[in-house]
Amino acid sequence: NYFEMFDLPVCYKIDEKKLNDTYLKKQKELYLKEDQLNLENNNSSVLNAAYSTLSDPIKRAEYFLRINGHNTNISRSDKNAMSMFEIREKYESLSDDNSREQFQNLLENRIEESIDTLHSSENNLDKFHEQFEFLSFMHSFLEKVRTNVYRRN
């Protein structure tokens, strides 16, 4: 359990300072044990994967759902599907770079709001899952927009 590796409670909202401090401490401990090179490399990769997961709000949300028995590959909301469709349609209808940039800023703000909503809904896993699903879509969509995947010629 990644949370236990960093002495954190199993919840979405974590003490990020404690996560960082514990990560640095454990990395230092691993590298001081030069005589256990193979074990050290394996432990270091597990530690890095755990830190990468818990330090990223979207990866942490997915991990939190999985360890609580939720399959994150299953869509849980028709409302989300409709919202996702509307976001794509809206972006594709934008005709100039300024409008697209404003839309990207709007998406960034909605992502931050969704992360805040996750903090307040972790006790209701169905609501948390629905919010995660939408957050995951927005994050993925924003990355595609930034790389011009949806840009019209």
PDB file of C-alpha atoms in Angstrom:
ATOM      1  CA  ASN A   1       0.000   0.000   0.000  1.00  0.00           C
ATOM      2  CA  TYR A   2       1.578   3.241  -1.156  1.00  0.00           C
ATOM      3  CA  PHE A   3      -0.021   5.261   1.632  1.00  0.00           C
ATOM      4  CA  GLU A   4       1.481   2.987   4.265  1.00  0.00           C
ATOM      5  CA  MET A   5       4.930   3.274   2.664  1.00  0.00           C
ATOM      6  CA  PHE A   6       4.865   6.963   3.561  1.00  0.00           C
ATOM      7  CA  ASP A   7       3.055   6.581   6.903  1.00  0.00           C
ATOM      8  CA  LEU A   8       0.013   8.371   5.503  1.00  0.00           C
ATOM      9  CA  PRO A   9      -3.628   7.567   6.216  1.00  0.00           C
ATOM     10  CA  VAL A  10      -5.489   5.948   3.323  1.00  0.00           C
ATOM     11  CA  CYS A  11      -7.366   9.007   2.107  1.00  0.00           C
ATOM     12  CA  TYR A  12      -7.274  11.283  -0.909  1.00  0.00           C
ATOM     13  CA  LYS A  13      -6.315  14.429   0.940  1.00  0.00           C
ATOM     14  CA  ILE A  14      -2.745  13.900   2.091  1.00  0.00           C
ATOM     15  CA  ASP A  15      -0.062  15.888   3.872  1.00  0.00           C
ATOM     16  CA  GLU A  16       2.130  16.681   0.870  1.00  0.00           C
ATOM     17  CA  LYS A  17       4.983  17.973   3.029  1.00  0.00           C
ATOM     18  CA  LYS A  18       5.046  14.692   4.950  1.00  0.00           C
ATOM     19  CA  LEU A  19       4.976  12.791   1.643  1.00  0.00           C
ATOM     20  CA  ASN A  20       7.968  14.762   0.329  1.00  0.00           C
ATOM     21  CA  ASP A  21       9.922  14.583   3.580  1.00  0.00           C
ATOM     22  CA  THR A  22       9.353  10.833   3.957  1.00  0.00           C
ATOM     23  CA  TYR A  23      10.263  10.224   0.319  1.00  0.00           C
ATOM     24  CA  LEU A  24      13.583  12.071   0.681  1.00  0.00           C
ATOM     25  CA  LYS A  25      14.337  10.270   3.942  1.00  0.00           C
ATOM     26  CA  LYS A  26      13.624   6.834   2.445  1.00  0.00           C
ATOM     27  CA  GLN A  27      15.655   7.600  -0.687  1.00  0.00           C
ATOM     28  CA  LYS A  28      18.600   8.611   1.469  1.00  0.00           C
ATOM     29  CA  GLU A  29      18.282   5.418   3.531  1.00  0.00           C
ATOM     30  CA  LEU A  30      18.249   3.299   0.362  1.00  0.00           C
ATOM     31  CA  TYR A  31      21.354   4.917  -1.077  1.00  0.00           C
ATOM     32  CA  LEU A  32      23.288   4.581   2.162  1.00  0.00           C
ATOM     33  CA  LYS A  33      22.997   0.785   1.919  1.00  0.00           C
ATOM     34  CA  GLU A  34      25.585   0.223  -0.826  1.00  0.00           C
ATOM     35  CA  ASP A  35      26.081  -3.470  -0.018  1.00  0.00           C
ATOM     36  CA  GLN A  36      22.489  -4.321  -1.016  1.00  0.00           C
ATOM     37  CA  LEU A  37      22.595  -3.001  -4.578  1.00  0.00           C
ATOM     38  CA  ASN A  38      19.989  -5.288  -6.141  1.00  0.00           C
ATOM     39  CA  LEU A  39      17.550  -4.896  -3.274  1.00  0.00           C
ATOM     40  CA  GLU A  40      18.199  -1.155  -3.298  1.00  0.00           C
ATOM     41  CA  ASN A  41      17.374  -0.774  -7.005  1.00  0.00           C
ATOM     42  CA  ASN A  42      14.139  -2.733  -6.610  1.00  0.00           C
ATOM     43  CA  ASN A  43      13.084  -0.826  -3.497  1.00  0.00           C
ATOM     44  CA  SER A  44      14.016   2.461  -5.110  1.00  0.00           C
ATOM     45  CA  SER A  45      11.829   1.794  -8.156  1.00  0.00           C
ATOM     46  CA  VAL A  46       8.866   0.830  -5.937  1.00  0.00           C
ATOM     47  CA  LEU A  47       9.427   3.924  -3.816  1.00  0.00           C
ATOM     48  CA  ASN A  48       9.624   6.122  -6.923  1.00  0.00           C
ATOM     49  CA  ALA A  49       6.414   4.622  -8.332  1.00  0.00           C
ATOM     50  CA  ALA A  50       4.626   5.162  -5.017  1.00  0.00           C
ATOM     51  CA  TYR A  51       5.826   8.752  -4.786  1.00  0.00           C
ATOM     52  CA  SER A  52       4.904   9.465  -8.402  1.00  0.00           C
ATOM     53  CA  THR A  53       1.403   8.123  -7.789  1.00  0.00           C
ATOM     54  CA  LEU A  54       0.729   9.913  -4.521  1.00  0.00           C
ATOM     55  CA  SER A  55       2.247  13.255  -5.539  1.00  0.00           C
ATOM     56  CA  ASP A  56       0.034  13.548  -8.635  1.00  0.00           C
ATOM     57  CA  PRO A  57      -3.590  14.374  -7.727  1.00  0.00           C
ATOM     58  CA  ILE A  58      -5.065  12.433 -10.660  1.00  0.00           C
ATOM     59  CA  LYS A  59      -2.912   9.331 -10.210  1.00  0.00           C
ATOM     60  CA  ARG A  60      -3.584   9.479  -6.461  1.00  0.00           C
ATOM     61  CA  ALA A  61      -7.356   9.628  -7.076  1.00  0.00           C
ATOM     62  CA  GLU A  62      -7.198   6.602  -9.366  1.00  0.00           C
ATOM     63  CA  TYR A  63      -5.061   4.681  -6.874  1.00  0.00           C
ATOM     64  CA  PHE A  64      -7.389   5.651  -4.009  1.00  0.00           C
ATOM     65  CA  LEU A  65     -10.363   4.306  -5.959  1.00  0.00           C
ATOM     66  CA  ARG A  66      -8.588   1.080  -6.904  1.00  0.00           C
ATOM     67  CA  ILE A  67      -7.524   0.234  -3.350  1.00  0.00           C
ATOM     68  CA  ASN A  68     -11.114   0.897  -2.284  1.00  0.00           C
ATOM     69  CA  GLY A  69     -12.435  -1.645  -4.792  1.00  0.00           C
ATOM     70  CA  HIS A  70     -13.580   0.644  -7.617  1.00  0.00           C
ATOM     71  CA  ASN A  71     -12.792  -0.270 -11.208  1.00  0.00           C
ATOM     72  CA  THR A  72     -11.673   2.999 -12.796  1.00  0.00           C
ATOM     73  CA  ASN A  73     -12.159   1.591 -16.308  1.00  0.00           C
ATOM     74  CA  ILE A  74     -15.940   1.519 -15.919  1.00  0.00           C
ATOM     75  CA  SER A  75     -17.885   4.666 -16.765  1.00  0.00           C
ATOM     76  CA  ARG A  76     -20.271   5.604 -13.989  1.00  0.00           C
ATOM     77  CA  SER A  77     -22.079   8.674 -15.271  1.00  0.00           C
ATOM     78  CA  ASP A  78     -24.146   9.538 -18.323  1.00  0.00           C
ATOM     79  CA  LYS A  79     -23.965  13.152 -17.127  1.00  0.00           C
ATOM     80  CA  ASN A  80     -20.176  13.019 -17.481  1.00  0.00           C
ATOM     81  CA  ALA A  81     -20.450  11.588 -20.987  1.00  0.00           C
ATOM     82  CA  MET A  82     -22.698  14.452 -22.033  1.00  0.00           C
ATOM     83  CA  SER A  83     -20.417  17.056 -20.441  1.00  0.00           C
ATOM     84  CA  MET A  84     -17.396  15.539 -22.172  1.00  0.00           C
ATOM     85  CA  PHE A  85     -19.174  15.680 -25.516  1.00  0.00           C
ATOM     86  CA  GLU A  86     -20.145  19.323 -24.925  1.00  0.00           C
ATOM     87  CA  ILE A  87     -16.557  20.282 -24.058  1.00  0.00           C
ATOM     88  CA  ARG A  88     -15.234  18.700 -27.260  1.00  0.00           C
ATOM     89  CA  GLU A  89     -17.938  20.389 -29.335  1.00  0.00           C
ATOM     90  CA  LYS A  90     -17.265  23.776 -27.746  1.00  0.00           C
ATOM     91  CA  TYR A  91     -13.528  23.553 -28.336  1.00  0.00           C
ATOM     92  CA  GLU A  92     -13.922  22.442 -31.936  1.00  0.00           C
ATOM     93  CA  SER A  93     -16.221  25.407 -32.613  1.00  0.00           C
ATOM     94  CA  LEU A  94     -13.594  27.966 -31.540  1.00  0.00           C
ATOM     95  CA  SER A  95     -12.151  29.779 -34.507  1.00  0.00           C
ATOM     96  CA  ASP A  96      -9.167  31.759 -33.217  1.00  0.00           C
ATOM     97  CA  ASP A  97      -6.116  31.217 -31.030  1.00  0.00           C
ATOM     98  CA  ASN A  98      -7.238  33.718 -28.398  1.00  0.00           C
ATOM     99  CA  SER A  99     -10.533  31.891 -27.875  1.00  0.00           C
ATOM    100  CA  ARG A 100      -8.731  28.554 -27.668  1.00  0.00           C
ATOM    101  CA  GLU A 101      -6.282  29.952 -25.104  1.00  0.00           C
ATOM    102  CA  GLN A 102      -9.150  31.278 -22.979  1.00  0.00           C
ATOM    103  CA  PHE A 103     -10.840  27.890 -23.212  1.00  0.00           C
ATOM    104  CA  GLN A 104      -7.633  26.177 -22.065  1.00  0.00           C
ATOM    105  CA  ASN A 105      -7.488  28.524 -19.072  1.00  0.00           C
ATOM    106  CA  LEU A 106     -11.090  27.671 -18.283  1.00  0.00           C
ATOM    107  CA  LEU A 107     -10.259  23.957 -18.410  1.00  0.00           C
ATOM    108  CA  GLU A 108      -7.281  24.470 -16.092  1.00  0.00           C
ATOM    109  CA  ASN A 109      -9.558  26.230 -13.597  1.00  0.00           C
ATOM    110  CA  ARG A 110     -12.155  23.450 -13.838  1.00  0.00           C
ATOM    111  CA  ILE A 111      -9.430  20.880 -13.206  1.00  0.00           C
ATOM    112  CA  GLU A 112      -8.401  22.710 -10.030  1.00  0.00           C
ATOM    113  CA  GLU A 113     -12.048  22.932  -8.924  1.00  0.00           C
ATOM    114  CA  SER A 114     -12.477  19.202  -9.579  1.00  0.00           C
ATOM    115  CA  ILE A 115      -9.443  18.397  -7.452  1.00  0.00           C
ATOM    116  CA  ASP A 116     -10.961  20.480  -4.645  1.00  0.00           C
ATOM    117  CA  THR A 117     -14.229  18.576  -5.055  1.00  0.00           C
ATOM    118  CA  LEU A 118     -12.351  15.286  -4.726  1.00  0.00           C
ATOM    119  CA  HIS A 119     -11.033  16.436  -1.353  1.00  0.00           C
ATOM    120  CA  SER A 120     -14.560  17.001  -0.099  1.00  0.00           C
ATOM    121  CA  SER A 121     -16.112  13.844  -1.555  1.00  0.00           C
ATOM    122  CA  GLU A 122     -13.677  11.104  -0.571  1.00  0.00           C
ATOM    123  CA  ASN A 123     -16.184   9.703   1.954  1.00  0.00           C
ATOM    124  CA  ASN A 124     -18.680   9.085  -0.861  1.00  0.00           C
ATOM    125  CA  LEU A 125     -16.803   6.800  -3.248  1.00  0.00           C
ATOM    126  CA  ASP A 126     -19.487   6.848  -5.941  1.00  0.00           C
ATOM    127  CA  LYS A 127     -19.428  10.644  -6.072  1.00  0.00           C
ATOM    128  CA  PHE A 128     -15.622  10.577  -5.847  1.00  0.00           C
ATOM    129  CA  HIS A 129     -15.457   8.126  -8.758  1.00  0.00           C
ATOM    130  CA  GLU A 130     -17.784  10.258 -10.880  1.00  0.00           C
ATOM    131  CA  GLN A 131     -15.697  13.363 -10.166  1.00  0.00           C
ATOM    132  CA  PHE A 132     -12.471  11.463 -10.890  1.00  0.00           C
ATOM    133  CA  GLU A 133     -13.858  10.319 -14.222  1.00  0.00           C
ATOM    134  CA  PHE A 134     -14.628  13.887 -15.278  1.00  0.00           C
ATOM    135  CA  LEU A 135     -11.307  15.189 -13.939  1.00  0.00           C
ATOM    136  CA  SER A 136      -9.421  12.497 -15.809  1.00  0.00           C
ATOM    137  CA  PHE A 137     -11.216  13.394 -19.039  1.00  0.00           C
ATOM    138  CA  MET A 138     -10.540  17.129 -18.629  1.00  0.00           C
ATOM    139  CA  HIS A 139      -6.877  16.533 -17.900  1.00  0.00           C
ATOM    140  CA  SER A 140      -6.481  14.241 -20.908  1.00  0.00           C
ATOM    141  CA  PHE A 141      -8.428  16.621 -23.141  1.00  0.00           C
ATOM    142  CA  LEU A 142      -6.300  19.583 -22.034  1.00  0.00           C
ATOM    143  CA  GLU A 143      -3.108  17.659 -22.822  1.00  0.00           C
ATOM    144  CA  LYS A 144      -4.433  16.855 -26.299  1.00  0.00           C
ATOM    145  CA  VAL A 145      -5.425  20.479 -26.836  1.00  0.00           C
ATOM    146  CA  ARG A 146      -1.938  21.611 -25.837  1.00  0.00           C
ATOM    147  CA  THR A 147      -0.432  19.292 -28.442  1.00  0.00           C
ATOM    148  CA  ASN A 148      -2.947  20.479 -31.064  1.00  0.00           C
ATOM    149  CA  VAL A 149      -4.645  17.103 -31.472  1.00  0.00           C
ATOM    150  CA  TYR A 150      -8.047  18.791 -31.786  1.00  0.00           C
ATOM    151  CA  ARG A 151      -6.930  21.785 -33.786  1.00  0.00           C
ATOM    152  CA  ARG A 152      -8.679  22.383 -37.085  1.00  0.00           C
ATOM    153  CA  ASN A 153      -6.695  23.328 -40.188  1.00  0.00           C
TER     154      ASN A 153
END
